[in-house]
């Protein structure tokens, strides 16, 4: 690794003595070994034809063992990832695989985003849709819908914390719902001048980004918007994805750049060009997803290239690979399992061999 860690060395919330450097180095070495030898260390699966349209929403929960997918076919599918039966002698493109559960009538519009409160021990998953609703699904009891929240406009993004669900709307509003108080919003905010494209949480705060090329911060304890109109550094691109942890806030944009913001005061710091800006005749590389580990970073272009980097300053790439299907919509990574949804009506998984082998004993 040639860069410095953490990406911002002068953070008030970061103390060198608090970092377990041994664990971090082990994680970095393990990740590098896995992805630099991906054909030997993981099983790559491509699941097609369960969804008959673009798979726009993917989430991994329960230590990566459960995946929920949704898309433009308006259905939701639940997968027990480690129960997928794999024959080493057949192609990894699976066209006749059935999900553990499927809801063909989940929504009346495209399913655009998914969220849960705790990815490691999730009981409920929330789906945001163009049918003007966010729905709550019990994934441990029949995959039943247990609440429908009324948004009155297309819901493009969703995030959940405690007993609350926040939906980012096409109408520039953010709605807050309390799952104990029924289907109507408890609060309405309008921190942007364009559709709300992504939401994420860190500690007691929620970040939102919009087509208006700004970032806003909401305090869940105070119940109010802390900051608005934090501008993106580029006038050419708009923000599409978010990743926020103790060390950094990254915002991926529609032109292949990853913008670093201070995770504490939310000020813009610098921009990293992960993909060169395309010529006027070529499609841009939109950063469809970004995931931060302790010392590592995974970013994916909608054109299908996945980059593996050290979370340093600047980010240091040690591996890249290409998806088998085209136009990636979302990327999720949890407990060593990587999942992406694509416009090719497909889900792709990379599952570590030791997890598959242990499950099949």
mmCIF file of C-alpha atoms in Angstrom:
data_model
loop_
_atom_site.group_PDB
_atom_site.id
_atom_site.type_symbol
_atom_site.label_atom_id
_atom_site.label_comp_id
_atom_site.label_asym_id
_atom_site.label_seq_id
_atom_site.Cartn_x
_atom_site.Cartn_y
_atom_site.Cartn_z
ATOM 1 C CA UNK A 1 0.000 0.000 0.000
ATOM 2 C CA UNK A 2 1.524 3.295 -1.107
ATOM 3 C CA UNK A 3 -0.996 5.709 0.416
ATOM 4 C CA UNK A 4 -1.553 6.893 3.984
ATOM 5 C CA UNK A 5 -4.143 5.491 6.390
ATOM 6 C CA UNK A 6 -6.632 6.696 7.424
ATOM 7 C CA UNK A 7 -7.609 8.780 4.373
ATOM 8 C CA UNK A 8 -7.844 11.792 6.711
ATOM 9 C CA UNK A 9 -5.190 11.801 9.424
ATOM 10 C CA UNK A 10 -6.483 14.745 11.491
ATOM 11 C CA UNK A 11 -9.907 13.385 12.453
ATOM 12 C CA UNK A 12 -11.087 14.259 15.959
ATOM 13 C CA UNK A 13 -12.934 10.931 16.178
ATOM 14 C CA UNK A 14 -9.885 8.850 15.298
ATOM 15 C CA UNK A 15 -7.134 7.855 17.710
ATOM 16 C CA UNK A 16 -4.225 5.711 16.610
ATOM 17 C CA UNK A 17 -4.242 3.718 19.848
ATOM 18 C CA UNK A 18 -7.881 2.724 19.275
ATOM 19 C CA UNK A 19 -7.073 0.892 16.041
ATOM 20 C CA UNK A 20 -6.257 -2.805 16.161
ATOM 21 C CA UNK A 21 -3.520 -2.637 13.563
ATOM 22 C CA UNK A 22 -3.012 -6.401 13.598
ATOM 23 C CA UNK A 23 -6.642 -7.090 12.717
ATOM 24 C CA UNK A 24 -6.583 -4.395 10.057
ATOM 25 C CA UNK A 25 -3.459 -5.796 8.415
ATOM 26 C CA UNK A 26 -4.946 -9.298 8.513
ATOM 27 C CA UNK A 27 -8.111 -8.006 6.825
ATOM 28 C CA UNK A 28 -6.139 -6.206 4.134
ATOM 29 C CA UNK A 29 -3.964 -9.238 3.435
ATOM 30 C CA UNK A 30 -6.946 -11.612 3.399
ATOM 31 C CA UNK A 31 -8.908 -9.381 1.031
ATOM 32 C CA UNK A 32 -5.957 -8.989 -1.316
ATOM 33 C CA UNK A 33 -5.323 -12.732 -1.347
ATOM 34 C CA UNK A 34 -8.984 -13.489 -2.015
ATOM 35 C CA UNK A 35 -9.541 -11.077 -4.887
ATOM 36 C CA UNK A 36 -6.135 -11.477 -6.519
ATOM 37 C CA UNK A 37 -6.850 -15.225 -6.660
ATOM 38 C CA UNK A 38 -10.590 -14.937 -7.121
ATOM 39 C CA UNK A 39 -10.911 -17.962 -9.448
ATOM 40 C CA UNK A 40 -9.396 -20.190 -6.754
ATOM 41 C CA UNK A 41 -10.786 -18.624 -3.589
ATOM 42 C CA UNK A 42 -14.439 -17.998 -4.504
ATOM 43 C CA UNK A 43 -17.290 -19.513 -6.450
ATOM 44 C CA UNK A 44 -18.780 -17.064 -8.945
ATOM 45 C CA UNK A 45 -22.502 -17.567 -9.593
ATOM 46 C CA UNK A 46 -24.689 -15.802 -12.139
ATOM 47 C CA UNK A 47 -28.413 -16.256 -11.483
ATOM 48 C CA UNK A 48 -30.635 -15.327 -14.399
ATOM 49 C CA UNK A 49 -34.300 -15.433 -15.355
ATOM 50 C CA UNK A 50 -35.764 -15.328 -11.839
ATOM 51 C CA UNK A 51 -36.349 -11.626 -12.384
ATOM 52 C CA UNK A 52 -37.513 -10.917 -15.932
ATOM 53 C CA UNK A 53 -36.312 -7.299 -15.898
ATOM 54 C CA UNK A 54 -33.459 -5.218 -14.505
ATOM 55 C CA UNK A 55 -32.471 -6.092 -10.916
ATOM 56 C CA UNK A 56 -32.178 -2.602 -9.439
ATOM 57 C CA UNK A 57 -32.121 -3.361 -5.706
ATOM 58 C CA UNK A 58 -29.978 -5.849 -3.766
ATOM 59 C CA UNK A 59 -29.245 -6.238 -0.061
ATOM 60 C CA UNK A 60 -27.224 -8.806 1.903
ATOM 61 C CA UNK A 61 -28.217 -9.430 5.525
ATOM 62 C CA UNK A 62 -27.581 -11.890 8.351
ATOM 63 C CA UNK A 63 -23.824 -12.139 7.801
ATOM 64 C CA UNK A 64 -24.311 -12.431 4.059
ATOM 65 C CA UNK A 65 -26.325 -15.622 4.313
ATOM 66 C CA UNK A 66 -29.548 -13.977 3.100
ATOM 67 C CA UNK A 67 -29.975 -11.862 -0.021
ATOM 68 C CA UNK A 68 -33.088 -9.975 -1.085
ATOM 69 C CA UNK A 69 -33.377 -8.713 -4.648
ATOM 70 C CA UNK A 70 -35.943 -6.520 -6.372
ATOM 71 C CA UNK A 71 -36.321 -4.866 -9.721
ATOM 72 C CA UNK A 72 -38.401 -3.557 -12.553
ATOM 73 C CA UNK A 73 -40.509 -6.716 -12.676
ATOM 74 C CA UNK A 74 -42.018 -5.407 -9.403
ATOM 75 C CA UNK A 75 -41.199 -8.594 -7.485
ATOM 76 C CA UNK A 76 -38.985 -9.366 -4.499
ATOM 77 C CA UNK A 77 -36.951 -12.561 -4.178
ATOM 78 C CA UNK A 78 -35.330 -13.935 -1.027
ATOM 79 C CA UNK A 79 -32.264 -16.155 -1.310
ATOM 80 C CA UNK A 80 -30.562 -18.313 1.300
ATOM 81 C CA UNK A 81 -27.173 -17.795 -0.313
ATOM 82 C CA UNK A 82 -25.307 -20.678 1.287
ATOM 83 C CA UNK A 83 -28.120 -23.128 0.461
ATOM 84 C CA UNK A 84 -27.634 -22.663 -3.280
ATOM 85 C CA UNK A 85 -26.702 -26.081 -4.632
ATOM 86 C CA UNK A 86 -23.650 -25.907 -6.855
ATOM 87 C CA UNK A 87 -22.254 -28.619 -9.096
ATOM 88 C CA UNK A 88 -18.570 -28.004 -9.737
ATOM 89 C CA UNK A 89 -18.922 -29.662 -13.123
ATOM 90 C CA UNK A 90 -21.529 -27.301 -14.550
ATOM 91 C CA UNK A 91 -21.487 -23.718 -15.718
ATOM 92 C CA UNK A 92 -21.890 -21.100 -13.013
ATOM 93 C CA UNK A 93 -24.686 -19.423 -15.009
ATOM 94 C CA UNK A 94 -27.860 -20.726 -13.367
ATOM 95 C CA UNK A 95 -31.117 -20.225 -15.256
ATOM 96 C CA UNK A 96 -33.419 -22.682 -13.493
ATOM 97 C CA UNK A 97 -32.673 -21.827 -9.875
ATOM 98 C CA UNK A 98 -35.616 -20.968 -7.645
ATOM 99 C CA UNK A 99 -35.312 -18.492 -4.757
ATOM 100 C CA UNK A 100 -36.191 -19.521 -1.221
ATOM 101 C CA UNK A 101 -39.183 -17.159 -1.310
ATOM 102 C CA UNK A 102 -40.571 -14.871 -3.988
ATOM 103 C CA UNK A 103 -43.259 -12.188 -3.979
ATOM 104 C CA UNK A 104 -44.407 -11.574 -7.539
ATOM 105 C CA UNK A 105 -46.864 -8.899 -6.393
ATOM 106 C CA UNK A 106 -44.526 -7.140 -3.959
ATOM 107 C CA UNK A 107 -45.119 -3.732 -5.551
ATOM 108 C CA UNK A 108 -47.140 -2.132 -8.336
ATOM 109 C CA UNK A 109 -44.054 -0.239 -9.568
ATOM 110 C CA UNK A 110 -40.318 -0.738 -9.977
ATOM 111 C CA UNK A 111 -38.468 -1.748 -6.797
ATOM 112 C CA UNK A 112 -35.636 0.780 -6.489
ATOM 113 C CA UNK A 113 -33.938 0.334 -3.098
ATOM 114 C CA UNK A 114 -33.777 -1.918 -0.031
ATOM 115 C CA UNK A 115 -32.734 -1.321 3.580
ATOM 116 C CA UNK A 116 -32.719 -2.821 7.063
ATOM 117 C CA UNK A 117 -31.806 -1.624 10.547
ATOM 118 C CA UNK A 118 -29.050 -4.151 11.298
ATOM 119 C CA UNK A 119 -27.560 -6.105 8.396
ATOM 120 C CA UNK A 120 -25.990 -8.683 10.726
ATOM 121 C CA UNK A 121 -29.250 -9.706 12.398
ATOM 122 C CA UNK A 122 -32.126 -8.513 10.251
ATOM 123 C CA UNK A 123 -35.735 -9.494 10.811
ATOM 124 C CA UNK A 124 -37.361 -6.838 8.640
ATOM 125 C CA UNK A 125 -36.341 -5.472 5.246
ATOM 126 C CA UNK A 126 -37.820 -2.307 3.710
ATOM 127 C CA UNK A 127 -38.398 -1.857 -0.022
ATOM 128 C CA UNK A 128 -38.800 1.482 -1.823
ATOM 129 C CA UNK A 129 -40.774 1.590 -5.048
ATOM 130 C CA UNK A 130 -41.987 3.794 -7.860
ATOM 131 C CA UNK A 131 -45.545 2.844 -6.814
ATOM 132 C CA UNK A 132 -45.371 5.604 -4.145
ATOM 133 C CA UNK A 133 -44.854 3.212 -1.227
ATOM 134 C CA UNK A 134 -42.231 1.778 1.072
ATOM 135 C CA UNK A 135 -43.093 -1.683 2.390
ATOM 136 C CA UNK A 136 -41.852 -3.635 5.407
ATOM 137 C CA UNK A 137 -41.230 -7.377 4.958
ATOM 138 C CA UNK A 138 -40.780 -10.006 7.661
ATOM 139 C CA UNK A 139 -37.973 -12.111 6.205
ATOM 140 C CA UNK A 140 -38.072 -14.713 8.994
ATOM 141 C CA UNK A 141 -41.786 -15.473 8.886
ATOM 142 C CA UNK A 142 -43.060 -16.251 5.406
ATOM 143 C CA UNK A 143 -41.650 -13.120 3.744
ATOM 144 C CA UNK A 144 -44.949 -11.381 4.497
ATOM 145 C CA UNK A 145 -45.630 -7.660 4.099
ATOM 146 C CA UNK A 146 -46.250 -6.309 7.590
ATOM 147 C CA UNK A 147 -46.720 -2.610 6.749
ATOM 148 C CA UNK A 148 -47.160 -0.343 3.736
ATOM 149 C CA UNK A 149 -45.996 3.251 4.177
ATOM 150 C CA UNK A 150 -47.703 5.883 2.036
ATOM 151 C CA UNK A 151 -45.259 8.215 0.284
ATOM 152 C CA UNK A 152 -47.593 9.927 -2.251
ATOM 153 C CA UNK A 153 -44.676 10.002 -4.711
ATOM 154 C CA UNK A 154 -42.108 7.569 -6.108
ATOM 155 C CA UNK A 155 -39.654 6.380 -3.431
ATOM 156 C CA UNK A 156 -36.114 6.196 -4.843
ATOM 157 C CA UNK A 157 -34.122 5.501 -1.678
ATOM 158 C CA UNK A 158 -34.715 4.138 1.797
ATOM 159 C CA UNK A 159 -32.828 3.785 5.070
ATOM 160 C CA UNK A 160 -33.846 2.415 8.480
ATOM 161 C CA UNK A 161 -32.681 3.023 12.045
ATOM 162 C CA UNK A 162 -34.253 2.108 15.376
ATOM 163 C CA UNK A 163 -38.031 2.223 14.909
ATOM 164 C CA UNK A 164 -37.781 4.673 12.026
ATOM 165 C CA UNK A 165 -37.744 4.435 8.252
ATOM 166 C CA UNK A 166 -36.723 7.319 5.986
ATOM 167 C CA UNK A 167 -37.728 7.444 2.323
ATOM 168 C CA UNK A 168 -36.123 9.704 -0.261
ATOM 169 C CA UNK A 169 -38.619 10.740 -2.908
ATOM 170 C CA UNK A 170 -38.615 11.834 -6.522
ATOM 171 C CA UNK A 171 -40.466 14.936 -5.304
ATOM 172 C CA UNK A 172 -37.330 16.218 -3.454
ATOM 173 C CA UNK A 173 -38.775 15.340 -0.045
ATOM 174 C CA UNK A 174 -37.569 12.986 2.660
ATOM 175 C CA UNK A 175 -40.277 11.327 4.744
ATOM 176 C CA UNK A 176 -39.820 9.763 8.175
ATOM 177 C CA UNK A 177 -42.081 6.923 9.312
ATOM 178 C CA UNK A 178 -42.292 5.376 12.771
ATOM 179 C CA UNK A 179 -43.071 1.681 12.384
ATOM 180 C CA UNK A 180 -45.124 1.846 15.599
ATOM 181 C CA UNK A 181 -47.358 4.634 14.277
ATOM 182 C CA UNK A 182 -48.873 3.228 11.113
ATOM 183 C CA UNK A 183 -48.603 3.980 7.400
ATOM 184 C CA UNK A 184 -48.419 7.781 7.356
ATOM 185 C CA UNK A 185 -45.261 9.890 7.752
ATOM 186 C CA UNK A 186 -44.433 11.417 11.107
ATOM 187 C CA UNK A 187 -42.183 14.106 9.600
ATOM 188 C CA UNK A 188 -41.512 15.631 6.187
ATOM 189 C CA UNK A 189 -38.289 17.385 5.178
ATOM 190 C CA UNK A 190 -37.217 19.084 1.967
ATOM 191 C CA UNK A 191 -33.425 19.530 2.152
ATOM 192 C CA UNK A 192 -32.866 19.291 -1.623
ATOM 193 C CA UNK A 193 -34.036 20.810 -4.896
ATOM 194 C CA UNK A 194 -33.994 17.543 -6.838
ATOM 195 C CA UNK A 195 -34.890 13.847 -6.451
ATOM 196 C CA UNK A 196 -33.251 12.044 -3.504
ATOM 197 C CA UNK A 197 -30.948 9.466 -5.103
ATOM 198 C CA UNK A 198 -29.314 7.812 -2.077
ATOM 199 C CA UNK A 199 -29.458 7.654 1.720
ATOM 200 C CA UNK A 200 -27.080 6.143 4.265
ATOM 201 C CA UNK A 201 -26.590 6.151 8.036
ATOM 202 C CA UNK A 202 -23.582 6.481 10.322
ATOM 203 C CA UNK A 203 -23.971 6.570 14.087
ATOM 204 C CA UNK A 204 -26.866 9.011 14.746
ATOM 205 C CA UNK A 205 -26.788 10.787 11.416
ATOM 206 C CA UNK A 206 -28.268 10.212 7.965
ATOM 207 C CA UNK A 207 -26.733 11.526 4.766
ATOM 208 C CA UNK A 208 -28.751 12.190 1.614
ATOM 209 C CA UNK A 209 -27.587 13.070 -1.892
ATOM 210 C CA UNK A 210 -29.677 14.472 -4.686
ATOM 211 C CA UNK A 211 -29.817 15.084 -8.388
ATOM 212 C CA UNK A 212 -29.351 18.767 -7.469
ATOM 213 C CA UNK A 213 -25.666 17.834 -6.780
ATOM 214 C CA UNK A 214 -25.790 18.480 -3.047
ATOM 215 C CA UNK A 215 -25.354 16.567 0.200
ATOM 216 C CA UNK A 216 -27.530 17.047 3.297
ATOM 217 C CA UNK A 217 -27.128 15.726 6.852
ATOM 218 C CA UNK A 218 -29.969 14.776 9.216
ATOM 219 C CA UNK A 219 -29.567 14.225 12.970
ATOM 220 C CA UNK A 220 -31.776 11.332 14.082
ATOM 221 C CA UNK A 221 -31.475 12.195 17.791
ATOM 222 C CA UNK A 222 -32.370 15.863 17.395
ATOM 223 C CA UNK A 223 -34.915 14.994 14.709
ATOM 224 C CA UNK A 224 -33.846 17.787 12.391
ATOM 225 C CA UNK A 225 -31.749 18.586 9.343
ATOM 226 C CA UNK A 226 -28.274 19.741 10.424
ATOM 227 C CA UNK A 227 -26.813 20.820 7.098
ATOM 228 C CA UNK A 228 -28.037 21.382 3.559
ATOM 229 C CA UNK A 229 -26.614 22.541 0.262
ATOM 230 C CA UNK A 230 -23.194 20.901 0.723
ATOM 231 C CA UNK A 231 -22.140 21.087 -2.895
ATOM 232 C CA UNK A 232 -20.496 18.401 -4.986
ATOM 233 C CA UNK A 233 -17.181 19.578 -6.478
ATOM 234 C CA UNK A 234 -18.177 18.786 -10.069
ATOM 235 C CA UNK A 235 -20.790 20.591 -12.138
ATOM 236 C CA UNK A 236 -20.710 17.843 -14.771
ATOM 237 C CA UNK A 237 -21.727 14.922 -12.568
ATOM 238 C CA UNK A 238 -24.372 14.165 -9.962
ATOM 239 C CA UNK A 239 -23.996 11.909 -6.880
ATOM 240 C CA UNK A 240 -25.350 8.368 -7.076
ATOM 241 C CA UNK A 241 -23.880 6.307 -4.207
ATOM 242 C CA UNK A 242 -22.721 6.754 -0.601
ATOM 243 C CA UNK A 243 -20.385 5.026 1.855
ATOM 244 C CA UNK A 244 -19.789 6.443 5.340
ATOM 245 C CA UNK A 245 -17.771 5.112 8.261
ATOM 246 C CA UNK A 246 -15.418 6.376 10.985
ATOM 247 C CA UNK A 247 -12.583 7.027 8.554
ATOM 248 C CA UNK A 248 -14.259 8.579 5.527
ATOM 249 C CA UNK A 249 -17.424 9.580 3.743
ATOM 250 C CA UNK A 250 -17.265 8.727 0.046
ATOM 251 C CA UNK A 251 -19.737 9.867 -2.583
ATOM 252 C CA UNK A 252 -19.616 8.156 -5.964
ATOM 253 C CA UNK A 253 -20.785 10.183 -8.947
ATOM 254 C CA UNK A 254 -22.173 9.629 -12.430
ATOM 255 C CA UNK A 255 -18.814 10.203 -14.163
ATOM 256 C CA UNK A 256 -16.611 7.699 -12.312
ATOM 257 C CA UNK A 257 -15.227 9.911 -9.526
ATOM 258 C CA UNK A 258 -15.158 9.157 -5.809
ATOM 259 C CA UNK A 259 -15.396 12.300 -3.682
ATOM 260 C CA UNK A 260 -13.942 12.235 -0.166
ATOM 261 C CA UNK A 261 -15.735 14.194 2.561
ATOM 262 C CA UNK A 262 -14.756 14.550 6.203
ATOM 263 C CA UNK A 263 -16.925 11.999 8.094
ATOM 264 C CA UNK A 264 -17.315 14.373 11.059
ATOM 265 C CA UNK A 265 -17.830 17.890 9.721
ATOM 266 C CA UNK A 266 -18.984 16.781 6.236
ATOM 267 C CA UNK A 267 -16.665 19.170 4.410
ATOM 268 C CA UNK A 268 -15.393 18.256 0.959
ATOM 269 C CA UNK A 269 -11.721 17.213 0.968
ATOM 270 C CA UNK A 270 -10.634 15.836 -2.412
ATOM 271 C CA UNK A 271 -11.673 13.840 -5.475
ATOM 272 C CA UNK A 272 -10.288 10.527 -6.720
ATOM 273 C CA UNK A 273 -10.872 9.665 -10.373
ATOM 274 C CA UNK A 274 -11.418 5.900 -10.290
ATOM 275 C CA UNK A 275 -12.550 5.809 -13.914
ATOM 276 C CA UNK A 276 -11.405 8.281 -16.523
ATOM 277 C CA UNK A 277 -14.118 10.498 -17.925
ATOM 278 C CA UNK A 278 -15.519 8.911 -21.063
ATOM 279 C CA UNK A 279 -15.474 10.623 -24.426
ATOM 280 C CA UNK A 280 -18.642 12.228 -25.692
ATOM 281 C CA UNK A 281 -19.432 9.136 -27.802
ATOM 282 C CA UNK A 282 -18.939 6.622 -24.965
ATOM 283 C CA UNK A 283 -21.078 5.872 -21.906
ATOM 284 C CA UNK A 284 -19.810 7.197 -18.581
ATOM 285 C CA UNK A 285 -18.742 4.982 -15.696
ATOM 286 C CA UNK A 286 -21.315 5.687 -13.005
ATOM 287 C CA UNK A 287 -20.188 4.445 -9.579
ATOM 288 C CA UNK A 288 -23.069 2.103 -8.829
ATOM 289 C CA UNK A 289 -21.783 1.036 -5.428
ATOM 290 C CA UNK A 290 -19.050 1.646 -2.870
ATOM 291 C CA UNK A 291 -18.230 -0.380 0.250
ATOM 292 C CA UNK A 292 -15.677 0.417 2.962
ATOM 293 C CA UNK A 293 -14.060 -2.226 5.141
ATOM 294 C CA UNK A 294 -11.644 -1.391 7.943
ATOM 295 C CA UNK A 295 -8.730 -0.874 5.589
ATOM 296 C CA UNK A 296 -10.179 -1.745 2.211
ATOM 297 C CA UNK A 297 -12.560 -0.314 -0.340
ATOM 298 C CA UNK A 298 -14.658 -1.855 -3.115
ATOM 299 C CA UNK A 299 -16.154 0.284 -5.890
ATOM 300 C CA UNK A 300 -18.125 -0.754 -8.932
ATOM 301 C CA UNK A 301 -18.900 0.985 -12.207
ATOM 302 C CA UNK A 302 -22.269 0.473 -13.837
ATOM 303 C CA UNK A 303 -20.265 -0.705 -16.878
ATOM 304 C CA UNK A 304 -19.379 -3.802 -14.847
ATOM 305 C CA UNK A 305 -15.822 -3.231 -13.631
ATOM 306 C CA UNK A 306 -15.269 -3.861 -9.911
ATOM 307 C CA UNK A 307 -12.185 -2.279 -8.340
ATOM 308 C CA UNK A 308 -10.592 -3.483 -5.097
ATOM 309 C CA UNK A 309 -8.522 -0.875 -3.278
ATOM 310 C CA UNK A 310 -6.846 -0.085 0.007
ATOM 311 C CA UNK A 311 -8.788 2.626 1.837
ATOM 312 C CA UNK A 312 -5.811 4.964 1.886
ATOM 313 C CA UNK A 313 -5.023 8.437 0.607
ATOM 314 C CA UNK A 314 -5.031 8.130 -2.304
ATOM 315 C CA UNK A 315 -6.939 4.824 -2.630
ATOM 316 C CA UNK A 316 -4.523 2.186 -3.925
ATOM 317 C CA UNK A 317 -5.978 -0.321 -6.387
ATOM 318 C CA UNK A 318 -4.693 -3.882 -6.111
ATOM 319 C CA UNK A 319 -7.204 -5.756 -8.297
ATOM 320 C CA UNK A 320 -10.041 -5.227 -10.746
ATOM 321 C CA UNK A 321 -12.420 -7.674 -12.384
ATOM 322 C CA UNK A 322 -15.381 -7.634 -14.734
ATOM 323 C CA UNK A 323 -18.901 -8.851 -14.106
ATOM 324 C CA UNK A 324 -20.337 -11.426 -16.497
ATOM 325 C CA UNK A 325 -23.523 -9.467 -17.134
ATOM 326 C CA UNK A 326 -23.915 -5.835 -18.080
ATOM 327 C CA UNK A 327 -24.952 -2.537 -16.489
ATOM 328 C CA UNK A 328 -24.499 -3.047 -12.750
ATOM 329 C CA UNK A 329 -27.187 -1.362 -10.654
ATOM 330 C CA UNK A 330 -26.082 -2.022 -7.053
ATOM 331 C CA UNK A 331 -23.202 -3.618 -5.143
ATOM 332 C CA UNK A 332 -23.374 -5.216 -1.699
ATOM 333 C CA UNK A 333 -20.588 -6.795 0.379
ATOM 334 C CA UNK A 334 -21.021 -8.530 3.723
ATOM 335 C CA UNK A 335 -18.981 -11.126 5.596
ATOM 336 C CA UNK A 336 -16.842 -11.916 2.560
ATOM 337 C CA UNK A 337 -19.775 -12.391 0.164
ATOM 338 C CA UNK A 338 -20.078 -10.001 -2.783
ATOM 339 C CA UNK A 339 -23.356 -9.500 -4.658
ATOM 340 C CA UNK A 340 -24.342 -7.256 -7.557
ATOM 341 C CA UNK A 341 -27.583 -6.712 -9.450
ATOM 342 C CA UNK A 342 -27.543 -5.929 -13.164
ATOM 343 C CA UNK A 343 -29.774 -4.704 -15.967
ATOM 344 C CA UNK A 344 -29.342 -8.127 -17.597
ATOM 345 C CA UNK A 345 -32.067 -9.519 -15.284
ATOM 346 C CA UNK A 346 -29.284 -11.100 -13.261
ATOM 347 C CA UNK A 347 -27.754 -11.431 -9.823
ATOM 348 C CA UNK A 348 -24.068 -12.218 -9.485
ATOM 349 C CA UNK A 349 -22.458 -13.650 -6.349
ATOM 350 C CA UNK A 350 -18.867 -14.296 -5.338
ATOM 351 C CA UNK A 351 -18.951 -16.679 -2.362
ATOM 352 C CA UNK A 352 -15.754 -17.718 -0.513
ATOM 353 C CA UNK A 353 -15.044 -21.413 -0.944
ATOM 354 C CA UNK A 354 -14.671 -22.001 2.784
ATOM 355 C CA UNK A 355 -18.215 -20.762 3.412
ATOM 356 C CA UNK A 356 -19.685 -22.991 0.712
ATOM 357 C CA UNK A 357 -17.623 -26.003 1.761
ATOM 358 C CA UNK A 358 -18.508 -25.566 5.431
ATOM 359 C CA UNK A 359 -22.206 -25.304 4.609
ATOM 360 C CA UNK A 360 -22.165 -28.431 2.433
ATOM 361 C CA UNK A 361 -20.466 -30.687 4.997
#
